[in-house]
Coordinates of C-alpha atoms and ligand atoms in Angstrom, one line a residue:
X1 CA 51.8 10.0 -1.9
X2 CA 50.0 12.1 -4.6
X3 CA 49.3 10.9 -8.1
X4 CA 49.9 14.4 -9.5
X5 CA 51.7 17.5 -8.2
X6 CA 51.2 20.6 -10.4
X7 CA 53.7 23.4 -9.9
X8 CA 52.0 26.7 -10.8
X9 CA 48.3 27.7 -10.8
X10 CA 48.0 29.7 -14.1
X11 CA 45.6 28.7 -16.8
X12 CA 47.8 25.7 -17.7
X13 CA 48.4 24.5 -14.1
X14 CA 44.9 25.0 -12.5
X15 CA 43.1 23.4 -15.5
X16 CA 45.5 20.4 -15.4
X17 CA 44.9 20.1 -11.7
X18 CA 41.1 20.2 -11.9
X19 CA 41.0 17.7 -14.9
X20 CA 43.4 15.3 -13.1
X21 CA 41.3 15.4 -10.0
X22 CA 38.1 14.9 -12.0
X23 CA 39.8 11.7 -13.4
X24 CA 40.2 10.4 -9.9
X25 CA 43.9 11.2 -9.5
X26 CA 44.9 12.5 -6.0
X27 CA 46.2 16.0 -7.0
X28 CA 48.0 18.9 -5.4
X29 CA 48.7 22.3 -6.9
X30 CA 51.6 24.4 -5.5
X31 CA 51.5 28.2 -6.0
X32 CA 54.0 30.7 -4.7
X33 CA 52.3 33.9 -5.4
X34 CA 50.5 35.6 -2.5
X35 CA 48.2 38.6 -2.2
X36 CA 48.9 41.6 0.1
X37 CA 46.8 40.0 2.8
X38 CA 48.9 36.8 2.7
X39 CA 46.3 34.6 1.0
X40 CA 47.4 32.5 -2.0
X41 CA 46.9 34.2 -5.4
X42 CA 45.6 31.5 -7.8
X43 CA 45.2 31.9 -11.5
X44 CA 48.7 32.9 -12.6
X45 CA 49.6 35.7 -15.0
X46 CA 46.4 35.4 -16.9
X47 CA 44.0 36.1 -14.2
X48 CA 46.1 38.4 -12.0
X49 CA 48.2 40.5 -14.3
X50 CA 47.5 39.4 -17.9
X51 CA 44.4 38.5 -19.9
X52 CA 41.7 39.5 -17.5
X53 CA 42.9 42.9 -16.1
X54 CA 44.0 44.0 -19.6
X55 CA 40.6 43.1 -21.1
X56 CA 38.9 44.9 -18.3
X57 CA 40.9 48.1 -19.0
X58 CA 40.4 47.7 -22.7
X59 CA 36.7 47.6 -22.2
X60 CA 36.6 50.6 -19.9
X61 CA 38.9 52.7 -22.0
X62 CA 36.8 51.8 -25.1
X63 CA 33.6 53.0 -23.5
X64 CA 35.3 56.2 -22.5
X65 CA 36.7 56.8 -26.0
X66 CA 33.3 56.0 -27.5
X67 CA 31.6 58.5 -25.2
X68 CA 34.0 61.4 -26.0
X69 CA 34.7 60.7 -29.7
X70 CA 31.9 58.7 -31.3
X71 CA 28.6 59.1 -29.5
X72 CA 28.0 62.6 -30.9
X73 CA 27.9 60.9 -34.4
X74 CA 24.9 58.9 -33.2
X75 CA 23.1 62.1 -32.1
X76 CA 23.9 61.4 -28.4
X77 CA 25.3 64.4 -26.6
X78 CA 26.5 63.9 -23.0
X79 CA 27.8 66.9 -21.1
X80 CA 30.8 66.8 -18.7
X81 CA 32.2 63.4 -19.5
X82 CA 34.9 62.7 -16.9
X83 CA 37.5 60.1 -16.2
X84 CA 37.7 58.5 -12.8
X85 CA 40.8 56.3 -13.1
X86 CA 40.6 55.1 -9.6
X87 CA 37.1 53.7 -10.1
X88 CA 38.2 52.1 -13.4
X89 CA 41.1 50.4 -11.6
X90 CA 38.9 49.3 -8.8
X91 CA 36.5 47.7 -11.2
X92 CA 39.4 45.8 -12.8
X93 CA 40.7 44.7 -9.4
X94 CA 37.3 43.5 -8.4
X95 CA 37.0 41.3 -11.5
X96 CA 40.4 39.9 -10.9
X97 CA 39.5 39.2 -7.2
X98 CA 36.3 37.5 -8.3
X99 CA 38.0 35.2 -10.8
X100 CA 41.0 34.3 -8.7
X101 CA 38.7 33.5 -5.8
X102 CA 36.7 31.4 -8.2
X103 CA 39.7 29.1 -8.7
X104 CA 39.8 28.4 -5.0
X105 CA 36.2 27.4 -5.1
X106 CA 36.8 25.2 -8.2
X107 CA 39.7 23.5 -6.4
X108 CA 37.5 22.8 -3.4
X109 CA 34.6 21.5 -5.6
X110 CA 37.0 19.3 -7.5
X111 CA 38.9 18.1 -4.5
X112 CA 42.2 19.6 -5.7
X113 CA 44.5 20.3 -2.7
X114 CA 46.6 23.4 -2.9
X115 CA 49.6 24.7 -0.9
X116 CA 51.3 28.1 -0.8
X117 CA 55.0 28.1 -1.5
X118 CA 57.8 27.7 -4.0
X119 CA 58.0 24.3 -5.6
X120 CA 61.3 22.7 -6.6
X121 CA 61.7 19.2 -8.0
X122 CA 64.4 17.5 -6.0
X123 CA 64.0 13.9 -7.4
X124 CA 61.8 12.3 -10.0
X125 CA 59.1 11.7 -7.4
X126 CA 59.7 14.5 -4.9
X127 CA 58.9 18.2 -4.8
X128 CA 60.3 20.4 -2.1
X129 CA 58.0 23.3 -1.1
X130 CA 59.5 26.4 0.5
X131 CA 56.6 28.1 2.3
X132 CA 56.3 31.9 2.9
X133 CA 57.6 31.4 6.5
X134 CA 60.6 29.6 5.0
X135 CA 59.7 26.3 6.4
X136 CA 60.1 23.3 4.0
X137 CA 57.8 20.4 3.2
X138 CA 58.8 17.6 0.9
X139 CA 55.9 16.1 -1.1
X140 CA 56.0 12.6 -2.8
X141 CA 54.2 12.1 -6.0
X142 CA 53.9 9.7 -8.9
X143 CA 53.7 12.5 -11.6
X144 CA 54.8 16.1 -11.7
X145 CA 53.4 18.8 -14.0
X146 CA 55.6 21.9 -14.4
X147 CA 53.3 24.9 -15.2
X148 CA 55.5 27.8 -13.9
X149 CA 54.6 30.2 -16.7
X150 CA 56.6 33.2 -17.9
X151 CA 57.7 36.7 -16.9
X152 CA 58.4 39.9 -18.8
X153 CA 61.8 40.2 -20.4
X154 CA 64.0 43.0 -19.0
X155 CA 66.5 44.5 -21.5
X156 CA 69.8 46.1 -20.4
X157 CA 69.0 49.3 -22.2
X158 CA 65.8 49.9 -20.3
X159 CA 66.0 48.5 -16.7
X160 CA 62.6 48.5 -14.9
X161 CA 62.2 51.3 -12.3
X162 CA 59.7 53.9 -11.1
X163 CA 58.8 55.2 -14.6
X164 CA 60.1 52.3 -16.8
X165 CA 57.6 49.5 -16.2
X166 CA 56.6 46.1 -17.5
X167 CA 53.0 45.1 -18.4
X168 CA 52.1 44.6 -14.7
X169 CA 53.1 48.2 -13.9
X170 CA 51.2 49.5 -17.0
X171 CA 48.0 47.9 -15.7
X172 CA 48.1 50.0 -12.5
X173 CA 49.2 53.6 -13.4
X174 CA 47.7 56.0 -10.8
X175 CA 47.2 58.7 -13.4
X176 CA 47.0 58.9 -17.2
X177 CA 50.6 59.6 -18.4
X178 CA 50.5 62.7 -20.7
X179 CA 53.1 61.0 -22.9
X180 CA 53.7 57.3 -23.0
X181 CA 56.5 55.4 -24.7
X182 CA 56.3 51.7 -25.4
X183 CA 59.2 49.5 -26.5
X184 CA 57.8 46.7 -28.7
X185 CA 54.8 46.8 -31.1
X186 CA 53.8 43.3 -30.2
X187 CA 50.5 42.2 -28.6
X188 CA 51.1 43.8 -25.2
X189 CA 52.3 47.1 -26.8
X190 CA 49.3 47.3 -29.0
X191 CA 46.7 46.4 -26.3
X192 CA 48.1 48.5 -23.5
X193 CA 49.0 51.3 -26.0
X194 CA 45.4 51.3 -27.0
X195 CA 44.2 51.5 -23.4
X196 CA 46.3 54.5 -22.5
X197 CA 45.9 56.3 -25.8
X198 CA 42.1 56.1 -25.5
X199 CA 42.4 57.5 -22.0
X200 CA 44.4 60.5 -23.3
X201 CA 48.1 59.6 -23.4
X202 CA 50.1 60.5 -26.5
X203 CA 51.5 57.1 -27.3
X204 CA 54.7 56.4 -29.2
X205 CA 55.7 52.8 -29.9
X206 CA 59.3 51.9 -30.8
X207 CA 59.6 48.6 -32.7
X208 CA 62.9 47.1 -33.7
X209 CA 61.6 45.2 -36.7
X210 CA 60.8 46.7 -40.1
X211 CA 57.7 44.6 -40.4
X212 CA 54.6 45.3 -38.4
X213 CA 53.0 42.2 -36.7
X214 CA 55.1 39.7 -38.8
X215 CA 53.2 36.7 -37.4
X216 CA 49.9 37.9 -39.0
X217 CA 48.7 37.7 -42.6
X218 CA 50.4 40.5 -44.6
X219 CA 47.1 42.1 -45.6
X220 CA 45.9 42.2 -42.1
X221 CA 49.2 43.6 -40.8
X222 CA 49.0 46.4 -43.5
X223 CA 45.4 47.3 -42.8
X224 CA 45.6 47.2 -39.0
X225 CA 48.8 49.3 -39.1
X226 CA 47.0 52.1 -41.0
X227 CA 44.1 51.9 -38.5
X228 CA 46.3 51.9 -35.4
X229 CA 48.1 55.0 -36.7
X230 CA 44.8 56.7 -37.4
X231 CA 43.8 55.9 -33.8
X232 CA 46.8 57.8 -32.5
X233 CA 49.4 55.1 -31.9
X234 CA 52.6 56.5 -33.4
X235 CA 54.4 53.3 -34.3
X236 CA 58.0 53.7 -35.3
X237 CA 59.1 50.6 -37.1
X238 CA 62.8 49.7 -37.7
X239 CA 63.7 51.6 -34.6
X240 CA 66.3 50.2 -32.2
X241 CA 66.3 51.4 -28.6
X242 CA 69.8 52.5 -27.5
X243 CA 69.1 53.7 -24.0
X244 CA 66.4 54.7 -21.6
X245 CA 67.0 56.8 -18.5
X246 CA 64.6 56.9 -15.7
X247 CA 64.8 60.6 -14.6
X248 CA 62.9 61.8 -11.6
X249 CA 59.7 62.8 -13.3
X250 CA 60.1 61.3 -16.7
X251 CA 62.0 58.9 -19.0
X252 CA 64.5 59.9 -21.6
X253 CA 65.1 57.5 -24.4
X254 CA 67.5 57.4 -27.4
X255 CA 66.6 55.2 -30.3
X256 CA 68.2 54.7 -33.7
X257 CA 66.3 54.9 -37.0
X258 CA 69.0 55.7 -39.5
X259 CA 70.1 58.4 -37.0
X260 CA 70.0 58.7 -33.2
X261 CA 66.8 60.3 -32.0
X262 CA 65.8 61.2 -28.5
X263 CA 62.4 61.5 -26.9
X264 CA 61.0 62.1 -23.4
X265 CA 58.0 60.4 -21.9
X266 CA 56.2 60.5 -18.6
X267 CA 56.2 56.7 -18.5
X268 CA 57.8 53.9 -20.6
X269 CA 56.4 50.4 -20.9
X270 CA 58.9 47.7 -22.0
X271 CA 56.9 44.9 -23.8
X272 CA 59.5 43.0 -25.8
X273 CA 58.3 39.5 -25.0
X274 CA 58.2 37.1 -22.1
X275 CA 60.7 34.5 -20.8
X276 CA 59.8 31.1 -19.3
X277 CA 60.1 30.8 -15.5
X278 CA 62.5 27.9 -15.4
X279 CA 65.2 29.2 -13.1
X280 CA 65.7 27.1 -10.0
X281 CA 62.6 24.9 -10.4
X282 CA 64.5 21.6 -10.3
X283 CA 67.8 20.4 -9.0
X284 CA 70.4 20.3 -11.8
X285 CA 71.0 16.5 -11.4
X286 CA 67.4 15.7 -12.2
X287 CA 68.5 15.9 -15.9
X288 CA 65.4 17.5 -17.5
X289 CA 66.3 18.5 -21.1
X290 CA 66.1 22.3 -21.8
X291 CA 66.1 24.3 -25.0
X292 CA 66.8 28.1 -24.8
X293 CA 65.5 28.2 -21.2
X294 CA 62.3 26.4 -22.2
X295 CA 61.6 22.9 -21.0
X296 CA 61.9 20.5 -23.8
X297 CA 58.8 18.3 -24.3
X298 CA 57.3 16.0 -26.9
X299 CA 54.0 16.6 -28.7
X300 CA 52.3 15.3 -25.5
X301 CA 54.1 17.7 -23.2
X302 CA 56.2 14.9 -21.7
X303 CA 59.8 15.8 -20.8
X304 CA 62.7 13.3 -21.2
X305 CA 61.7 12.0 -17.8
X306 CA 58.5 10.1 -18.4
X307 CA 56.7 11.0 -15.2
X308 CA 57.6 14.7 -15.4
X309 CA 55.5 16.9 -17.8
X310 CA 55.5 20.6 -18.7
X311 CA 52.8 22.8 -20.1
X312 CA 51.9 26.4 -20.9
X313 CA 54.4 29.2 -21.3
X314 CA 57.3 27.1 -20.0
X315 CA 57.3 25.0 -23.2
X316 CA 57.4 25.7 -27.0
X317 CA 54.5 27.3 -28.9
X318 CA 52.6 30.5 -28.5
X319 CA 52.4 32.0 -25.0
X320 CA 48.6 31.9 -24.8
X321 CA 46.3 31.0 -22.0
X322 CA 44.0 28.7 -24.0
X323 CA 47.0 26.8 -25.5
X324 CA 48.3 26.1 -21.9
X325 CA 44.8 25.0 -20.7
X326 CA 44.4 22.5 -23.5
X327 CA 47.9 21.1 -22.8
X328 CA 46.9 20.8 -19.1
X329 CA 43.8 18.7 -20.1
X330 CA 45.9 16.6 -22.4
X331 CA 48.5 15.8 -19.8
X332 CA 45.9 15.0 -17.1
X333 CA 44.2 12.6 -19.5
X334 CA 47.5 11.0 -20.5
X335 CA 48.5 10.5 -16.9
X336 CA 45.2 8.7 -16.4
X337 CA 46.1 6.6 -19.4
X338 CA 43.5 8.1 -21.7
X339 CA 44.1 9.1 -25.3
X340 CA 44.4 12.9 -25.7
X341 CA 46.2 15.3 -28.0
X342 CA 46.3 19.0 -28.8
X343 CA 45.8 20.1 -32.4
X344 CA 48.7 22.6 -32.5
X345 CA 47.8 23.6 -36.1
X346 CA 44.7 25.2 -34.9
X347 CA 45.6 27.5 -32.0
X348 CA 43.7 30.8 -32.4
X349 CA 45.2 34.2 -31.7
X350 CA 43.4 37.4 -30.9
X351 CA 44.7 40.9 -30.4
X352 CA 42.0 42.7 -28.4
X353 CA 42.4 46.1 -30.0
X354 CA 39.4 47.9 -31.5
X355 CA 38.7 46.5 -34.0
X356 CA 40.2 43.2 -33.0
X357 CA 42.8 41.3 -35.0
X358 CA 42.4 37.5 -35.0
X359 CA 43.6 34.5 -37.0
X360 CA 43.9 30.8 -37.1
X361 CA 45.8 28.4 -39.3
X362 CA 48.2 29.4 -42.0
X363 CA 48.7 32.8 -43.6
X364 CA 49.5 33.6 -47.2
X365 CA 53.2 33.8 -46.7
X366 CA 53.3 30.5 -44.8
X367 CA 51.4 28.8 -47.6
X368 CA 53.7 30.2 -50.2
X369 CA 56.8 29.1 -48.2
X370 CA 55.3 25.6 -47.9
X371 CA 54.5 25.5 -51.7
X372 CA 50.8 24.9 -51.1
X373 CA 48.5 26.0 -53.8
X374 CA 45.6 28.0 -52.4
X375 CA 42.6 30.2 -53.2
X376 CA 41.7 33.4 -51.4
X377 CA 38.3 34.7 -50.4
X378 CA 37.9 38.2 -48.9
X379 CA 35.0 40.2 -47.7
X380 CA 35.2 43.8 -46.4
X381 CA 33.2 44.9 -43.3
X382 CA 32.4 48.1 -45.3
X383 CA 30.0 45.9 -47.3
X384 CA 28.4 44.4 -44.1
X385 CA 25.0 46.0 -43.2
X386 CA 25.5 45.1 -39.5
X387 CA 29.1 46.5 -39.4
X388 CA 27.8 49.8 -40.9
X389 CA 24.9 49.9 -38.5
X390 CA 27.2 49.5 -35.5
X391 CA 29.8 51.9 -36.8
X392 CA 32.5 49.3 -37.2
X393 CA 33.1 48.9 -40.9
X394 CA 36.9 48.9 -40.9
X395 CA 38.7 45.7 -41.9
X396 CA 37.9 42.4 -43.6
X397 CA 37.6 38.7 -43.4
X398 CA 40.1 36.7 -45.4
X399 CA 39.9 32.9 -46.0
X400 CA 42.6 30.8 -47.5
X401 CA 41.6 27.4 -48.8
X402 CA 43.5 24.6 -50.5
X403 CA 43.3 25.0 -54.3
X404 CA 42.0 21.6 -55.2
X405 CA 40.1 20.3 -52.2
X406 CA 38.9 23.7 -51.0
X407 CA 39.7 22.7 -47.4
X408 CA 40.0 25.9 -45.3
X409 CA 43.7 26.3 -44.2
X410 CA 43.6 29.8 -42.6
X411 CA 41.2 32.5 -41.6
X412 CA 42.4 36.0 -40.8
X413 CA 40.1 38.8 -39.6
X414 CA 40.6 42.4 -38.8
X415 CA 37.3 43.9 -37.7
X416 CA 34.4 43.8 -35.3
X417 CA 34.3 40.7 -33.1
X418 CA 37.2 39.2 -35.1
X419 CA 38.0 36.9 -32.2
X420 CA 34.5 35.4 -32.2
X421 CA 34.4 35.1 -36.0
X422 CA 37.7 33.3 -36.1
X423 CA 36.4 30.9 -33.4
X424 CA 33.5 30.0 -35.7
X425 CA 35.9 29.4 -38.5
X426 CA 38.1 27.3 -36.3
X427 CA 35.2 25.0 -35.3
X428 CA 34.5 24.4 -39.0
X429 CA 38.2 23.7 -39.6
X430 CA 38.4 21.2 -36.8
X431 CA 35.7 19.3 -38.7
X432 CA 37.7 19.6 -41.9
X433 CA 35.3 22.1 -43.6
X434 CA 35.8 23.5 -47.1
X435 CA 35.0 27.1 -47.9
X436 CA 32.0 25.6 -49.9
X437 CA 30.8 24.0 -46.6
X438 CA 30.9 27.4 -44.9
X439 CA 29.3 29.0 -47.9
X440 CA 26.4 26.5 -47.7
X441 CA 25.8 27.3 -44.0
X442 CA 23.0 29.8 -43.1
X443 CA 24.1 32.8 -41.1
X444 CA 21.7 35.1 -39.2
X445 CA 21.1 38.5 -40.7
X446 CA 22.3 41.1 -39.9
X447 CA 25.4 39.8 -38.0
X448 CA 29.0 40.7 -38.5
X449 CA 29.6 36.9 -38.9
X450 CA 27.9 37.2 -42.3
X451 CA 31.3 38.6 -43.5
X452 CA 32.7 35.1 -42.8
X453 CA 30.0 33.6 -44.9
X454 CA 30.6 36.0 -47.8
X455 CA 34.3 35.5 -47.6
X456 CA 33.8 31.8 -47.9
X457 CA 31.5 32.3 -50.9
X458 CA 34.1 34.7 -52.4
X459 CA 36.7 31.9 -52.3
X460 CA 34.8 30.3 -55.2
X461 CA 33.7 33.6 -56.8
X462 CA 30.2 33.3 -55.4
X463 CA 29.9 36.2 -53.0
X464 CA 26.6 38.0 -53.2
X465 CA 27.4 41.4 -51.7
X466 CA 30.6 42.3 -53.4
X467 CA 31.9 42.0 -57.0
X468 CA 33.6 38.7 -57.7
X469 CA 36.7 38.1 -59.9
X470 CA 35.7 37.1 -63.4
X471 CA 35.9 33.3 -63.7
Ligands
FAD1 P1 51.2 31.6 -15.7 O1 49.9 32.1 -16.0 O2 52.4 32.5 -15.8 O3 51.2 30.9 -14.3 C1 52.3 30.4 -13.7 C2 52.1 30.4 -12.2 O4 53.1 29.6 -11.6 C3 52.2 31.7 -11.6 O5 51.0 31.9 -10.7 C4 53.5 31.7 -10.7 O6 53.4 32.4 -9.5 C5 53.6 30.2 -10.4 N1 54.9 29.7 -10.2 C6 56.0 30.0 -10.9 N2 57.1 29.3 -10.4 C7 56.6 28.7 -9.3 C8 57.3 27.8 -8.4 N3 58.5 27.4 -8.5 N4 56.5 27.3 -7.4 C9 55.2 27.6 -7.3 N5 54.6 28.4 -8.1 C10 55.3 28.9 -9.2 N6 46.9 35.1 -23.3 C11 45.7 34.9 -23.9 O7 45.5 33.7 -24.3 N7 44.8 35.9 -24.1 C12 45.0 37.1 -23.6 O8 44.2 38.0 -23.8 C13 46.2 37.4 -22.9 N8 46.5 38.6 -22.5 C14 47.6 38.9 -21.8 C15 47.9 40.2 -21.3 C16 49.1 40.4 -20.6 C17 49.3 41.8 -20.1 C18 50.0 39.4 -20.4 C19 51.2 39.7 -19.6 C20 49.8 38.1 -20.8 C21 48.6 37.8 -21.6 N9 48.3 36.6 -22.1 C22 47.2 36.3 -22.8 C23 49.3 35.5 -21.9 C24 48.8 34.5 -20.8 O9 48.7 35.3 -19.6 C25 49.8 33.4 -20.6 O10 50.0 32.7 -21.8 C26 49.3 32.4 -19.6 O11 49.0 33.0 -18.3 C27 50.3 31.3 -19.4 O12 49.7 30.4 -18.5 P2 50.7 29.4 -17.6 O13 49.7 28.7 -16.7 O14 51.6 28.7 -18.4 O15 51.6 30.4 -16.7
NAI2 P1 55.5 40.0 -28.4 O1 56.5 38.9 -28.7 O2 54.1 39.9 -28.8 O3 56.1 41.4 -29.0 C1 57.3 41.9 -28.7 C2 57.7 42.9 -29.7 O4 58.8 43.6 -29.2 C3 58.1 42.3 -31.0 O5 57.4 43.0 -32.1 C4 59.6 42.5 -31.1 O6 60.1 42.6 -32.4 C5 59.8 43.8 -30.3 N1 61.1 44.0 -29.7 C6 61.8 43.0 -29.1 N2 63.0 43.6 -28.6 C7 62.9 44.9 -28.9 C8 63.8 46.0 -28.7 N3 64.9 45.9 -28.0 N4 63.4 47.2 -29.1 C9 62.2 47.4 -29.8 N5 61.4 46.4 -30.1 C10 61.7 45.1 -29.6 O7 55.6 40.2 -26.8 P2 54.7 41.0 -25.8 O8 53.9 42.1 -26.5 O9 55.7 41.4 -24.7 O10 53.8 39.9 -25.3 C11 54.3 38.7 -24.7 C12 53.3 37.6 -25.0 O11 52.2 37.6 -24.2 C13 52.7 37.6 -26.4 O12 53.6 37.0 -27.4 C14 51.5 36.7 -26.2 O13 51.9 35.4 -26.3 C15 51.1 37.1 -24.8 N6 50.0 38.0 -24.9 C16 48.8 37.6 -25.5 C17 47.8 38.5 -25.6 C18 46.6 38.0 -26.3 O14 46.4 36.9 -26.6 N7 45.7 38.9 -26.7 C19 47.8 39.8 -25.0 C20 49.1 40.1 -24.4 C21 50.1 39.2 -24.3

């Protein structure tokens, strides 16, 4: 009898399994995904087909783009710059292999057992595992953690095929498509659109909504939209896909933006969101409450059945690796009867474009909706010495703090190392900092983080390197 059985080994599941085992609980992790050679493939979407391979290609494509477009501005002239896509893909695959193999070692070091197969909950204390050879093993356990993740949504108007692909297909193109269509100007559309645009594709993104990045602060959305357009991403807002046909060598689409318009691409990526993997993971009579195909949980990720928990992309909240991992730790701690909780108001988000878009906490529209009085501090990277020196002076840092107490409520950044800058802000927010606290903190010069410092000073009209509003 196990104390904990985790179904799924993504960043939610493997972290939960390791923490549970560290806490002395006898733990098993079940993973169905296998590699071509038959070995288990640990690490879930994030390590195999998500965060890691996409960031690897974002980095490689950025270096290539820098070499061809920007190095001459620095007085560096390189002749005969070439693209070897096969090597770029191999580098990505090797990083994935290293990290997924690392999870096996972490499991071994932390005494987490793991088994290859598809897990299905058949009673409150029993999980049935169907192994690759179709044999079945029933496993008894005191607690079950569902961490089965999510998969790309397929839409009827653009069925996946040879040239119509999801994010996984778009991470492994064999050659750079001359023209690339993308359905959805969300995070995947922008990240993978950037990758292929930098490598030479002419990228068109079809987005159904009229607003660009509606989840971000409106100033950030406006500024980043301008920059992405300048970088060559042709983003068509308010455009509804009507049909996409996978012809032999290309894809023909029809979309509507006041009138029907057709376009043809070499490849089409459909990135319209992800759906939770909740089909057939438990017998119907188990009685786990569901909501819109997500597993319903309380703030501690406990389902309506007290010994069954669910974490990561299968439950409410943003589909982000770090959110799932923190939930995994919380659940392991709670199963061990320790106190733990996740601060859902401070989940950071980063779009790894260049420059990055990152934010944490509430944005201006959300504060207005909630009727919270607030102050704004802003600092442009154009006024940052370091940003100019490194040729990355686009964008700004924006801080929103509560009008009376000055407590920081949201930080929004578009610019160099935005993800890292937001992380610094988040740490201060976890400790309840005010913008004055950040303003009184010393920052190294010259760093791009100084923009955070100046934005904090600007909240109270005390910025040094930009003009302030008259008091
Ligand atoms: P998953 O990572 O999806 O893992 C679930 C695992 O469960 C899988 O391995 C699956 O095989 C297994 N499984 C499913 N059903 C069963 C079953 N019945 N039995 C056994 N095993 C099963 N997030 C970020 O935070 N940062 C990023 O930069 C980022 N980039 C991304 C880029 C792309 C292209 C994509 C697609 C996603 C990205 N994400 C990113 C999102 C991130 O990958 C997910 O939020 C994260 O992987 C969710 O973790 P999870 O553990 O809940 O599920
Ligand atoms: P998304 O939800 O970010 O964006 C999907 C976009 O597609 C939305 O703008 C939506 O309006 C649009 N859309 C939906 N249906 C459409 C249609 N029929 N026609 C045109 N547009 C349509 O989803 P995405 O990009 O697929 O990513 C899924 C999730 O993966 C993200 O929400 C995020 O949680 C995670 N992710 C995180 C990353 C990161 O943290 N850097 C990177 C990549 C993915």
